[in-house]
Short mmCIF file of C-alpha atoms in Angstrom, two decimals:
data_model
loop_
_atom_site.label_atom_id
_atom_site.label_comp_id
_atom_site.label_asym_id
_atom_site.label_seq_id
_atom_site.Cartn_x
_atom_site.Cartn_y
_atom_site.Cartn_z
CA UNK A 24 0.00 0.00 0.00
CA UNK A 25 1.49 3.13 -0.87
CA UNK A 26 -0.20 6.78 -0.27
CA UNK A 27 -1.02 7.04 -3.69
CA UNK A 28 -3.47 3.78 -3.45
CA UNK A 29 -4.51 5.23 -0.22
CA UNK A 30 -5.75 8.89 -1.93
CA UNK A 31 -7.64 7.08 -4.83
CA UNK A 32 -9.42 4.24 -2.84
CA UNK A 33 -9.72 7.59 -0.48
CA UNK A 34 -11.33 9.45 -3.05
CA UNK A 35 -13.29 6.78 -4.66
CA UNK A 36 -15.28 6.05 -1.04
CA UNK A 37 -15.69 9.90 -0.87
CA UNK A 38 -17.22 9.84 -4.22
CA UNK A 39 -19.98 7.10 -3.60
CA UNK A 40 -21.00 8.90 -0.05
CA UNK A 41 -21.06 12.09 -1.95
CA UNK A 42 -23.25 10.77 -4.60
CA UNK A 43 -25.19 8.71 -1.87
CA UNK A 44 -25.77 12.02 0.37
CA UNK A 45 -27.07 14.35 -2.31
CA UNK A 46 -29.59 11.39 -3.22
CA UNK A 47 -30.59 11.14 0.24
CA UNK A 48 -30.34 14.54 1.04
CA UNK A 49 -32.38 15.58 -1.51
CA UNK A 50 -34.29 12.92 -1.91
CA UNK A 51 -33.95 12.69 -5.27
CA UNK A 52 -31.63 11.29 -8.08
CA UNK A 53 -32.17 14.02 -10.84
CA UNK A 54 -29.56 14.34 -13.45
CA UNK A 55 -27.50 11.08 -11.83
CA UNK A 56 -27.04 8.17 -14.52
CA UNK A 57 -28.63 5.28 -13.23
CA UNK A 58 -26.57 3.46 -16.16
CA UNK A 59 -23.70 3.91 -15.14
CA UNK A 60 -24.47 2.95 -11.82
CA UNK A 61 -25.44 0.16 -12.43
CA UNK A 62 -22.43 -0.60 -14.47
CA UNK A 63 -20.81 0.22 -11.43
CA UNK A 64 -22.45 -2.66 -9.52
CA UNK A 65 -21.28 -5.03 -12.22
CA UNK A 66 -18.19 -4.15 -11.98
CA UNK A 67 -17.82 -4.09 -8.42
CA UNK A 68 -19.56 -7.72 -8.57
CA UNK A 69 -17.40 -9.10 -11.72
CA UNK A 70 -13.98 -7.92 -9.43
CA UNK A 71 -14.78 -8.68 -5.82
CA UNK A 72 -16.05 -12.52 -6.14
CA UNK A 73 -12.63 -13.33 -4.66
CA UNK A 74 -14.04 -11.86 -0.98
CA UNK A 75 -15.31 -15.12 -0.20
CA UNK A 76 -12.14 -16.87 -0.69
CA UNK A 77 -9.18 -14.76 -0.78
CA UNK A 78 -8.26 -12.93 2.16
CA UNK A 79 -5.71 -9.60 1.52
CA UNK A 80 -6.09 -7.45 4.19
CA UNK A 81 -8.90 -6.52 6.56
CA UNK A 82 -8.84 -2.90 4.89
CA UNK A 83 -8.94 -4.77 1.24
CA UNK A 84 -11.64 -7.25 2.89
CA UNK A 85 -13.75 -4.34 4.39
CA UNK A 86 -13.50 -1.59 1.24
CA UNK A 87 -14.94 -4.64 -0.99
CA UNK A 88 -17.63 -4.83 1.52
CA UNK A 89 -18.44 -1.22 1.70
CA UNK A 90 -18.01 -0.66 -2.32
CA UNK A 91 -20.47 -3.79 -2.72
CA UNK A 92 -22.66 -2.40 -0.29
CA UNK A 93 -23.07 0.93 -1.51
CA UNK A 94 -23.20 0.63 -5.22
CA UNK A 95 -26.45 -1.85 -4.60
CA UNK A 96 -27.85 1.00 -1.99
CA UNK A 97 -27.48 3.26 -4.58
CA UNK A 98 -29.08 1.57 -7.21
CA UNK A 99 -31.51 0.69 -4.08
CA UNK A 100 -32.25 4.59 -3.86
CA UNK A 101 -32.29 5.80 -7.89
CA UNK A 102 -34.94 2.52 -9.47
CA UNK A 103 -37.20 1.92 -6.08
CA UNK A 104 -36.74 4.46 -3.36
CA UNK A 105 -36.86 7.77 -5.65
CA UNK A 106 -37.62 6.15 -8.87
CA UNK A 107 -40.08 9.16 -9.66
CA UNK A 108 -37.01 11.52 -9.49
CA UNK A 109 -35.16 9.03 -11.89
CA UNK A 110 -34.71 10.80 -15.37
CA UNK A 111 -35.03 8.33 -17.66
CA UNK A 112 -35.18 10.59 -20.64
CA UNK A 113 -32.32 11.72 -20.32
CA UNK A 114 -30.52 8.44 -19.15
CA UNK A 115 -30.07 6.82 -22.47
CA UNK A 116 -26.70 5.63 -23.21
CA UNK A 117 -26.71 2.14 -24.69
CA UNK A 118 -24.98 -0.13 -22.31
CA UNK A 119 -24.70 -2.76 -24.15
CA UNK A 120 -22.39 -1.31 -26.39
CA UNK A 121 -20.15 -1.23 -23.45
CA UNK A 122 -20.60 -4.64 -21.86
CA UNK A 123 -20.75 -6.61 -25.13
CA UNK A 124 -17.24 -5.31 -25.88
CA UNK A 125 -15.61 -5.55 -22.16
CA UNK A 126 -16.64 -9.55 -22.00
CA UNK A 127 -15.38 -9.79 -25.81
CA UNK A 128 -11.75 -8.12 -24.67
CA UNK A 129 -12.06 -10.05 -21.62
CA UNK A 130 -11.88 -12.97 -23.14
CA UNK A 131 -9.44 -12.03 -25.92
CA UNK A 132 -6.60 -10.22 -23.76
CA UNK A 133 -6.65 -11.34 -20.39
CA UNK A 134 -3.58 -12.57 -18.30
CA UNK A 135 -4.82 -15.83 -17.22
CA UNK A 136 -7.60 -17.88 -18.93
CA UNK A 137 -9.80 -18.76 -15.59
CA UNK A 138 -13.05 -17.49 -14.97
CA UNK A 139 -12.19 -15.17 -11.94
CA UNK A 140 -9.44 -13.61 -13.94
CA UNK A 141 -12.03 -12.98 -17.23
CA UNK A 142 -14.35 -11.88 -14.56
CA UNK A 143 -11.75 -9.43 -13.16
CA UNK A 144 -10.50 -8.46 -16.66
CA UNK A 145 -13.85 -7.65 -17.27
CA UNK A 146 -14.74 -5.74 -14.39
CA UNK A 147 -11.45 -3.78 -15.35
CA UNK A 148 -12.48 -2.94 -18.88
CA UNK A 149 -16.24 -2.39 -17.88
CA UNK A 150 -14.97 0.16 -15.33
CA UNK A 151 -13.29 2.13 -18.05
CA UNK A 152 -15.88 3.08 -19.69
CA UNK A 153 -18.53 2.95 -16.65
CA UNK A 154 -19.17 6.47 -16.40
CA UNK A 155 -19.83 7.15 -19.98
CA UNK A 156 -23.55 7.37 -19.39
CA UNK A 157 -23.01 9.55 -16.41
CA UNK A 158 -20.90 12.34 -18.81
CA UNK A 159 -23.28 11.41 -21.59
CA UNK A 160 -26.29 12.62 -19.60
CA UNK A 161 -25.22 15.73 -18.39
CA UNK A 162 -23.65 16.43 -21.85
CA UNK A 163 -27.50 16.11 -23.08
CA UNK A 164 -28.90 17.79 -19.86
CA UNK A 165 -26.02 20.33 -21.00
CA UNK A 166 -25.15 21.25 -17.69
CA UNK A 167 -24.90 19.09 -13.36
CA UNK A 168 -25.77 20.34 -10.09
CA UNK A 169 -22.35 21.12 -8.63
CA UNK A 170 -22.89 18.36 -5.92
CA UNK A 171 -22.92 16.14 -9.51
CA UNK A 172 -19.11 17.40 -10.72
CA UNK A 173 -18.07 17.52 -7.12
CA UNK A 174 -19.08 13.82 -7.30
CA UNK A 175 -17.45 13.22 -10.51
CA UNK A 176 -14.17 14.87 -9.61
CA UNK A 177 -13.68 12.67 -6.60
CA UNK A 178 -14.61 10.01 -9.06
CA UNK A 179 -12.20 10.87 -11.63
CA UNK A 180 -8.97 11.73 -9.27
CA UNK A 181 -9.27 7.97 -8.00
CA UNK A 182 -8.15 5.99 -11.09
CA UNK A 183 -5.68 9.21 -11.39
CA UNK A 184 -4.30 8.86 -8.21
CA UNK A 185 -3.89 4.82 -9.14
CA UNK A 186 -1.96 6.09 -11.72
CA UNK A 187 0.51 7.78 -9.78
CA UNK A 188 0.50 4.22 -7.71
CA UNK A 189 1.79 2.31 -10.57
CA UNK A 190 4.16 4.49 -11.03
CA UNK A 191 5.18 4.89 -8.03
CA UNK A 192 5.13 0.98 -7.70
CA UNK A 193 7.02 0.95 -10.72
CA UNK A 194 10.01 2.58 -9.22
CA UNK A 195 9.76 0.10 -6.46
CA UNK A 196 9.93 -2.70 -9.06
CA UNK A 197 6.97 -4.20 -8.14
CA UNK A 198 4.87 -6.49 -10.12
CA UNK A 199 2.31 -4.66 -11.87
CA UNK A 200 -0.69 -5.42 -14.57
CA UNK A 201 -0.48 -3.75 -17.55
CA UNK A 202 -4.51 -4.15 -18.34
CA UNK A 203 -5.29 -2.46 -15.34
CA UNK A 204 -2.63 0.44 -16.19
CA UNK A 205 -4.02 1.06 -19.65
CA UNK A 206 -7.75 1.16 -18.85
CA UNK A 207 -7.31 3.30 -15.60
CA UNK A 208 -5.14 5.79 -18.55
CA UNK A 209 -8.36 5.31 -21.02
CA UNK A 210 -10.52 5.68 -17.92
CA UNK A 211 -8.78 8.80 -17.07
CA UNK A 212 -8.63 10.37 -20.28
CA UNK A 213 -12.30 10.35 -20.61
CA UNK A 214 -12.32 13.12 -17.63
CA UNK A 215 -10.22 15.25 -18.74
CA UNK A 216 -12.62 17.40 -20.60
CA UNK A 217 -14.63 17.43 -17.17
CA UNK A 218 -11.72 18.07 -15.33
CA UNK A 219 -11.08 21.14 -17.36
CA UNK A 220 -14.70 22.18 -16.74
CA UNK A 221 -14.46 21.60 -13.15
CA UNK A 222 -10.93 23.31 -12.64
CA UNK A 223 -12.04 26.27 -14.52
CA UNK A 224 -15.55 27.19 -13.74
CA UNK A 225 -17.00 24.70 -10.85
CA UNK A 226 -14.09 25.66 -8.50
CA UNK A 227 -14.76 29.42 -9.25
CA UNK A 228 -18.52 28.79 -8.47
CA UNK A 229 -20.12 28.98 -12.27
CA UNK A 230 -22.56 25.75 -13.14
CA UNK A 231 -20.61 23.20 -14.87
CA UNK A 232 -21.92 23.50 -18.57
CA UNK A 233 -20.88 21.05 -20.70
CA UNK A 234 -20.98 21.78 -24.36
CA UNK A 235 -24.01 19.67 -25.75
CA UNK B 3 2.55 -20.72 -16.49
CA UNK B 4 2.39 -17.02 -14.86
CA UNK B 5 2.12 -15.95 -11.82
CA UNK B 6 -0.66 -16.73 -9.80
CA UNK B 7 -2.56 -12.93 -10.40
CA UNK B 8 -3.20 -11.81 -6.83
CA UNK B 9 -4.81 -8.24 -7.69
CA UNK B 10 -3.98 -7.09 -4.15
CA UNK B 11 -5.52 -3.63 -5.18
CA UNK B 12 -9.23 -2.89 -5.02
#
């Protein structure tokens, strides 16, 4: 563990309470993606099988738990609890253009054929591209409460901040896995243009208005 | 035959 990993699984927890709050809080899931939530509990699903019968660490062991936990309660919250706040119009990115491809490249460039490793090479791929529906719909919504981009920030800084862990564990010649490394870079890449935004309007308290 | 993958990172 290095403080790198630290920050991003940091900021990743931070993200889902901060999404979970403002739902709660307000009672409402208005211009949240429940797409890519939901991809979000595949993934988590697809990569955490192993809790059952691999033990790391009582903080890996726990964070599973607590990631599991609260993607489901989210879901929970956006298609029962405050389904009539759910915007569904707006929330149309095709998923299946996502998950048909992640289980193809799974299954094509993986680094051990077994089916936890697929399932983990697929919940790495998948993850990628997860929030695609999220910047999709407030590109079409044209603009996100800033609780939204606060959310997305912390969102986007985690697989950043695992970037600066593999290179950081690089250094240390430690083992790492190249799949993982280039989708958390793809995975990145897609927020730059909200990180821009954010940096440049959110933080000086304009709406975040994304270009349609 | 690699490794045996232990993704120790969440």
């Amino acid at each position: 563990m290095n403080i790198f990993r630290l920050l991003g699984d940091l900021s990743h927890l931070l993200a889902i309470i901060i999404l979970l709050l403002k739902i709660w809080n307000s009672r409402s899931c208005a211009g949240i993606s429940g797409r890519s939530q939901f991809l979000f509990a595949i993934v988590f699903t697809a990569r955490y099988l192993d809790l059952f019968f691999t033990f790391i660490s009582l903080y890996n062991t726990v964070m599973k738990i607590v990631f599991l936990a609260t993607s489901y309660g989210t879901l929970y919250l956006m298609y029962i609890k405050f389904k009539a706040t759910y915007d569904s119009n707006h929330d149309t990115f095709r998923i299946e253009f996502l998950i048909l491809p992640a289980i193809a490249l799974a299954l094509l460039i993986n680094e051990e054929f077994t089916v936890i490793e697929i399932l983990w090479t697929f919940s790495i791929y998948l993850e990628s591209v997860a929030i695609l529906p999220q910047l999709f719909m407030v590109s079409k919504t044209g603009e996100a409460e800033s609780i939204t981009s606060h959310y997305l920030f912390a969102l986007g800084s985690y697989r950043a901040l695992y970037i600066l862990n593999w290179i950081y564990r690089w250094f240390l010649t430690e083992k790492l896995n190249a799949i993982a490394i280039v989708a958390g870079i793809v995975q990145t890449i897609l927020y730059c243009d909200f990180f821009y935004l954010y940096l440049t309007k959110v933080l000086k308290g304009k709406k975040l208005q994304l270009p349609a | 035959e690699p490794a045996e993958e232990d993704h120790d990172e969440l």
